[in-house]
Coordinates of C-alpha atoms and ligand atoms in Angstrom, one line a residue:
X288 CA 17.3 5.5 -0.9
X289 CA 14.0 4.2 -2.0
X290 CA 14.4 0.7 -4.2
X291 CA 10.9 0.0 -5.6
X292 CA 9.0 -2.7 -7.0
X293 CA 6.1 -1.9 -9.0
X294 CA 3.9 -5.0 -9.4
X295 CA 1.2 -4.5 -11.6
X296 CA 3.4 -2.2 -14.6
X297 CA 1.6 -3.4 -17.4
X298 CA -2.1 -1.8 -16.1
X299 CA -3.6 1.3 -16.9
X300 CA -1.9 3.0 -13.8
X301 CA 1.0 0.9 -13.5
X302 CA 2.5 1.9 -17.0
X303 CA 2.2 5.4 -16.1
X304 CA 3.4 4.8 -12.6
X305 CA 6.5 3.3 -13.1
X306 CA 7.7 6.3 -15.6
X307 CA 6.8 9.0 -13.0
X308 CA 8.4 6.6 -10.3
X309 CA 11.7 6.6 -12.0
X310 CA 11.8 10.3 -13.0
X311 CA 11.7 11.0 -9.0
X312 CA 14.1 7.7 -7.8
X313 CA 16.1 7.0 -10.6
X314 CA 15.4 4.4 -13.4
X315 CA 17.1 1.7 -11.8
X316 CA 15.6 2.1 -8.4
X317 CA 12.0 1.5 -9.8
X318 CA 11.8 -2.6 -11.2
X319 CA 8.5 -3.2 -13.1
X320 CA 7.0 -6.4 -12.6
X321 CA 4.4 -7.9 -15.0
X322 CA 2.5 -10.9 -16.0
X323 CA 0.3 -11.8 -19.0
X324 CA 0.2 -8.2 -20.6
X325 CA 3.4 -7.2 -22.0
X326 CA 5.3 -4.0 -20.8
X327 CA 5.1 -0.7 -22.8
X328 CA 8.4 -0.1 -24.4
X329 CA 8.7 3.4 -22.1
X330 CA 9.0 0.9 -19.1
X331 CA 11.3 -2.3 -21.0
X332 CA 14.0 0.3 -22.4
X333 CA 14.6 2.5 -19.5
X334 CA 14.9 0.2 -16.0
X335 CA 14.9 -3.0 -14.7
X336 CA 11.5 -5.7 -15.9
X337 CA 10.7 -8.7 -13.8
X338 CA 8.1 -11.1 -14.5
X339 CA 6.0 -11.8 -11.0
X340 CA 2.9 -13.4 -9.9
X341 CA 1.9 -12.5 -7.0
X342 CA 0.1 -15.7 -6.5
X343 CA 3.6 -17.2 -6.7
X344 CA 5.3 -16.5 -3.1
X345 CA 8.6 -18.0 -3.9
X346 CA 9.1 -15.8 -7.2
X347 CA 7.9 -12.6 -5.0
X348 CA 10.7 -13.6 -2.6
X349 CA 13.5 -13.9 -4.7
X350 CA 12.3 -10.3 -6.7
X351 CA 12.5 -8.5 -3.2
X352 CA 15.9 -10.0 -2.0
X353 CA 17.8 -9.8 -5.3
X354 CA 16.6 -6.0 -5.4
X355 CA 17.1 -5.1 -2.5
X356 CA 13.3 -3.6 -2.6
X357 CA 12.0 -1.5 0.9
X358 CA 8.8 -0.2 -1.0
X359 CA 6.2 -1.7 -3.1
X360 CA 3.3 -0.6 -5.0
X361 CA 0.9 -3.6 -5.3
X362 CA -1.6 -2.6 -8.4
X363 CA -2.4 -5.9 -9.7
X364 CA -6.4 -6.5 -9.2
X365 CA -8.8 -8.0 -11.2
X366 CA -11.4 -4.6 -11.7
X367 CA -15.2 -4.2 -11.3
X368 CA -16.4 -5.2 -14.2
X369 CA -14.3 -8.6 -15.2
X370 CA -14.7 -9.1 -11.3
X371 CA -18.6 -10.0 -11.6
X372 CA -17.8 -11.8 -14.4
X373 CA -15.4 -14.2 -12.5
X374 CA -16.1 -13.2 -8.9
X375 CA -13.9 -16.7 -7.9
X376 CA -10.8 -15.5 -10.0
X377 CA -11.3 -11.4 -8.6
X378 CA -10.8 -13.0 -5.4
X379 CA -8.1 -15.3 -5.7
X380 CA -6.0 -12.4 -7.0
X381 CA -7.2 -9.5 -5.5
X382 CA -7.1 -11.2 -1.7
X383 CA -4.4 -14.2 -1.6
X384 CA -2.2 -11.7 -4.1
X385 CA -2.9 -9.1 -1.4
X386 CA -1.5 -11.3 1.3
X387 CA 1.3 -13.0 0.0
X388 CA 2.2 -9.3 -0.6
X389 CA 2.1 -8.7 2.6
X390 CA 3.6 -11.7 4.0
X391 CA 6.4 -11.1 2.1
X392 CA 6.7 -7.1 3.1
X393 CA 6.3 -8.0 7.0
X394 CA 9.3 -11.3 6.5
X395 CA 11.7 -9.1 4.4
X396 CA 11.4 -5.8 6.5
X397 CA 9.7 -3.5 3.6
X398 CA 9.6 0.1 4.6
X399 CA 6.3 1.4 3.1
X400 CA 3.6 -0.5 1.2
X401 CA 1.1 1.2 -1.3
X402 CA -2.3 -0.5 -2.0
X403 CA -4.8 1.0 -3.9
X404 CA -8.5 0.7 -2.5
X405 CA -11.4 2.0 -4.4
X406 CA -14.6 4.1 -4.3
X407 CA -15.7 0.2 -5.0
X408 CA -15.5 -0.2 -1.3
X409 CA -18.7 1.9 -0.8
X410 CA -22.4 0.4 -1.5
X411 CA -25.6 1.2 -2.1
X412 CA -25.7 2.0 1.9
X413 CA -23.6 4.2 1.8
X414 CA -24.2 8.1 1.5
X415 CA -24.0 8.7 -2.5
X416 CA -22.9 12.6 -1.6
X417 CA -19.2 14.0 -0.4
X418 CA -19.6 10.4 0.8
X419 CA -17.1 10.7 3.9
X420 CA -13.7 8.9 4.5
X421 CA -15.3 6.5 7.5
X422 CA -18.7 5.4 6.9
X423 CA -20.9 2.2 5.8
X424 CA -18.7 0.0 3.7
X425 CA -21.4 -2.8 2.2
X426 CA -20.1 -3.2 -1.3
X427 CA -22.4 -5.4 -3.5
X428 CA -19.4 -6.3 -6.0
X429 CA -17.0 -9.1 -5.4
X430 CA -14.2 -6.7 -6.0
X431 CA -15.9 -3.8 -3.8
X432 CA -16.0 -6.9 -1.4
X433 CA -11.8 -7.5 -2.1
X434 CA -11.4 -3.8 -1.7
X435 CA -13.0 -3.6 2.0
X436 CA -11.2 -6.8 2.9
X437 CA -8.0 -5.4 2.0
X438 CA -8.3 -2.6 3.5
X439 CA -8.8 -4.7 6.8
X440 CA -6.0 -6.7 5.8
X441 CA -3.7 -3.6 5.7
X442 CA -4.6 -2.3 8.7
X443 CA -4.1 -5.7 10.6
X444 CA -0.7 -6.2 9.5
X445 CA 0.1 -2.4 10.6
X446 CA -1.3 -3.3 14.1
X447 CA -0.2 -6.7 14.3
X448 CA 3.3 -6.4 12.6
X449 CA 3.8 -2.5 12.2
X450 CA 4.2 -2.5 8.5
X451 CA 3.6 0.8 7.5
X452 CA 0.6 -0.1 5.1
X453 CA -1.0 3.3 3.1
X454 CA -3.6 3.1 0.7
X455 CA -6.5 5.8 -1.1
X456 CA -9.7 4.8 -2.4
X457 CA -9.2 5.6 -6.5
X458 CA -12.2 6.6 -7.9
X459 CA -12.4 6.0 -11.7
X460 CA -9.1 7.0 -13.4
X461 CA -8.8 8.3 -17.0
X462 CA -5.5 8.2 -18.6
X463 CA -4.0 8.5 -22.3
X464 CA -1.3 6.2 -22.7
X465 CA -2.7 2.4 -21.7
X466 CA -6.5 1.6 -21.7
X467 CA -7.9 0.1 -18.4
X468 CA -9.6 -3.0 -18.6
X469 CA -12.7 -4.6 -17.0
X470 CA -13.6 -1.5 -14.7
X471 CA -17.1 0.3 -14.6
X472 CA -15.6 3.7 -15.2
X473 CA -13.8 2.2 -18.0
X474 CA -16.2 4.3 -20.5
X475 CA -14.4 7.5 -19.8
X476 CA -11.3 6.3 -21.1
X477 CA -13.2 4.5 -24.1
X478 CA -15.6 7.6 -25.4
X479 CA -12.0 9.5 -25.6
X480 CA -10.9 7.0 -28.2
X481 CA -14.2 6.6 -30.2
X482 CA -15.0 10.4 -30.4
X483 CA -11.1 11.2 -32.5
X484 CA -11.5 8.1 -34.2
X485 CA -15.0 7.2 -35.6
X486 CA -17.1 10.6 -33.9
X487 CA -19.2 8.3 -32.3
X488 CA -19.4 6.3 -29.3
X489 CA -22.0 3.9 -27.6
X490 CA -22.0 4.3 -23.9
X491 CA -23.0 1.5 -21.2
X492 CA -24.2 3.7 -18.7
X493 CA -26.9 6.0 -18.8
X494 CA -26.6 9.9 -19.3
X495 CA -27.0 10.7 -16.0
X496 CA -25.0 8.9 -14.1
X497 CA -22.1 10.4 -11.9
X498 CA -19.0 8.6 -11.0
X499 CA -16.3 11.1 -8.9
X500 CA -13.3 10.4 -11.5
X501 CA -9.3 11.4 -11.3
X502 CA -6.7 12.2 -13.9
X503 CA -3.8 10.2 -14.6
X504 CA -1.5 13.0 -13.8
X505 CA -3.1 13.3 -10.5
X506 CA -3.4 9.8 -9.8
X507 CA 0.4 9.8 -10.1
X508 CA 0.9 12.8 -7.7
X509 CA -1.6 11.0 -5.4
X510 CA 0.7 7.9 -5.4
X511 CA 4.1 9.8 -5.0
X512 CA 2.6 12.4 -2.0
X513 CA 0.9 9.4 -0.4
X514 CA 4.2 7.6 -0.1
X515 CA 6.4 10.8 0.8
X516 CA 3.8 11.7 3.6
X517 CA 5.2 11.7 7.4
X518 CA 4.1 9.1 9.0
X519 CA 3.5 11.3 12.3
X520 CA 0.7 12.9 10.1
X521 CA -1.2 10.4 9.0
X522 CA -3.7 9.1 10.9
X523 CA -5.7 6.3 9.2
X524 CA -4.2 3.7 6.4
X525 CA -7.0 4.4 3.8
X526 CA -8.1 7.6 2.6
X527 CA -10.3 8.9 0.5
X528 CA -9.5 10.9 -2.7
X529 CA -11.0 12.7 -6.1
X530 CA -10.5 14.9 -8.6
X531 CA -13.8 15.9 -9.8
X532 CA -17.3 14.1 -10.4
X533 CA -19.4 14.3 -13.9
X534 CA -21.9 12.4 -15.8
X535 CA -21.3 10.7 -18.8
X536 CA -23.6 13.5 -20.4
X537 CA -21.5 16.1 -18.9
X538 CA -18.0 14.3 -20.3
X539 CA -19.6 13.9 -23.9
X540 CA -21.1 18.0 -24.3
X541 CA -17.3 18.7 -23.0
X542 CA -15.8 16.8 -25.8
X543 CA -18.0 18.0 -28.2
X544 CA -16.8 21.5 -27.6
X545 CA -13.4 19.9 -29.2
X546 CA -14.9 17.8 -31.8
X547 CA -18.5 19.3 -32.7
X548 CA -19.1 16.1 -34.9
X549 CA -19.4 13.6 -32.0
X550 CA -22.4 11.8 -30.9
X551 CA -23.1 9.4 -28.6
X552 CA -26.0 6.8 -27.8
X553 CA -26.8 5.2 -24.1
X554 CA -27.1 1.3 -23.9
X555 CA -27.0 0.6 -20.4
X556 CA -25.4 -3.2 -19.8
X557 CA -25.0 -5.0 -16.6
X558 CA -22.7 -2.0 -15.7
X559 CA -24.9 0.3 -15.1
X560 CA -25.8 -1.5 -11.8
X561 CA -22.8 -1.1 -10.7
X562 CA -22.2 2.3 -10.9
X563 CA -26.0 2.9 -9.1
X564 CA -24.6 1.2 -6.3
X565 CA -21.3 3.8 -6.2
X566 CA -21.1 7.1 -4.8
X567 CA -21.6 10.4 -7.0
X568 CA -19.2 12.8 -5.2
X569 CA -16.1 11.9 -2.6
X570 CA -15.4 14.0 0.5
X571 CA -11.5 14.0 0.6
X572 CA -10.6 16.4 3.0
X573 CA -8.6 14.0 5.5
X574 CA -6.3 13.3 2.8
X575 CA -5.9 17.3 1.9
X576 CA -5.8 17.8 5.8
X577 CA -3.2 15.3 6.8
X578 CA -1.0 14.6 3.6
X579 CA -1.8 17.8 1.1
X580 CA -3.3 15.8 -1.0
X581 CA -4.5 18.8 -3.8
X582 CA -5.4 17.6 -7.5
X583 CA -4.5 19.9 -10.5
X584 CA -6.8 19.0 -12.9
X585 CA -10.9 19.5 -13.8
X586 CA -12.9 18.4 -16.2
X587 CA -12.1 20.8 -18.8
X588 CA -8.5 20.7 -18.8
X589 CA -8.4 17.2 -18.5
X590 CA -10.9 17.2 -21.7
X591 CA -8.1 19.5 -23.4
X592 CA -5.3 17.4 -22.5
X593 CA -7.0 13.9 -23.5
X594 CA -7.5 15.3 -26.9
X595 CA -4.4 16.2 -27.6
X596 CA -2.6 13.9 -26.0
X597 CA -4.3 11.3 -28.2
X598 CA -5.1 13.2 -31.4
X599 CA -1.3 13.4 -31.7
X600 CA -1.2 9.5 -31.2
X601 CA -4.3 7.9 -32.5
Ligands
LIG145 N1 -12.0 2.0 -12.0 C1 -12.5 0.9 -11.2 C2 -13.5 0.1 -11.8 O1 -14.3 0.6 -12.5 C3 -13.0 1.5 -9.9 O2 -12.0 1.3 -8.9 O3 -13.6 -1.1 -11.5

């Protein structure tokens, strides 16, 4: 029986995470661990909460041994976007949070640990189209940098200690239910909330620019089929995956088919540099190949669903 600890259940993918986790293992066989952010009521009333730093080793410990954990999902990270703000911090948590995690998985016998990398791995070296699952990894972003030194990390301890290490390379999530915070692609999440609640948003990358992005209800499915695949199929620790690409032009004329009122206006920031140095479109068919991995969603019916998800909320 699978006993899981979540680390990370306050984030944007964590608080959705742990809910799906529990509907498939039981609510008591999924502990949620957070830090700063407090826990969404969904995750506090319905299985067990632990408060963890992963920079802590001894608290990480005690978590897995009192639980009784053999899995973990290890989402805590420090994003793109807060990450070249403090490039030190993005590291300290990102890497030595990374390792301890590790550490700990390899001393107390853990089963199967789930990493998230990112389409942050890639750089501006890299091909920007159906950009494939091994090429150049030259990141220019201290946490693309984190994201291609984990995924070396991973692989290591599989080699060197056979713990079975999995990961996917998330490209830009949008979700209803918890905002992200300090990532590039953040704005797809944002221009959701602006365009129900004032018509209007202001967007901080240009018109134009593609970013391959993911629903939350596939992110889930990508975390749960990832985890569930047979080991004698997989044949890398890091895959790529997507759902669909668009341009911040192409998200706003689909919302607009919803709400005719809303506008939007393009201010480039500091962000915008980032994204540049991204790829436009993903080539994922290792993961289809060797673990299924099919998403359910596009562009329009993740538009549909967004809306009223949060038109019912906001
Ligand atoms: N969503 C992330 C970011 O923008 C990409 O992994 O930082």
């Amino acid at each position: 029986m699978r006993k899981i600890l979540v680390i990370g259940a306050a984030g944007q993918i964590g608080s959705e995470l742990v809910p799906a986790l529990r509907e498939k293992y039981g609510n008591d066989n999924v502990i949620a661990t957070g830090r700063k952010t407090p826990l969404p009521e969904i995750i506090t009333e319905n299985g067990p909460v632990i408060y963890l730093d992963t920079l802590e080793k001894d608290l990480l410990s005690k978590a897995l041994f009192e639980y009784d954990i053999n899995t973990i999902f290890h989402m805590a990270s420090v994003l793109s976007a807060t990450g070249e703000k403090m490039p030190q911090t993005a590291w300290n948590i990102n890497i030595n949070g990374l390792i301890n995690v590790l550490e700990a998985g390899r001393r107390y016998n853990i089963d199967r640990i789930i990493w998230p990398s990112s389409i942050a791995a890639f750089g501006p070296t890299t091909p920007r189209e159906n950009t494939p699952n091994t090429t150049t990894l030259q990141p220019t972003t201290m946490y693309g940098i984190t994201k291609v030194s984990g995924e070396l990390l991973i692989e290591y301890y599989f080699k060197k200690y056979k713990l079975d290490t999995r990961s996917m390379r998330l490209p830009g999530i949008v979700s209803s239910e918890t905002l992200p915070g300090g990532g590039t692609t953040d704005y797809a999440v944002e221009i959701f909330y602006e365009a129900i609640k004032n018509k209007h948003y202001t967007c901080f990358l240009k018109e134009d620019t593609v970013l391959p992005m993911m629903y939350m209800p596939d992110c889930n499915k990508c975390m749960i089929d990832l985890l569930e695949a047979d080991v004698y199929k997989l044949k890398r620790h890091v895959y790529n995956i997507t759902g669909f690409s668009f341009s911040a032009g192409e998200l706003a004329a689909e919302i607009k088919k919803h709400i005719p009122e809303f506008t939007i206006e393009y201010k480039p920031d500091y962000r915008q540099e980032i994204a540049d140095s991204w790829p436009k479109s993903i080539d994922d068919s290792l993961a289809r190949e060797e673990w299924g991995w099919n998403p359910n969603y596009d562009l329009e019916k993740m538009t549909e669903d967004m809306i009223e998800k949060l038109s019912k909320r906001l």
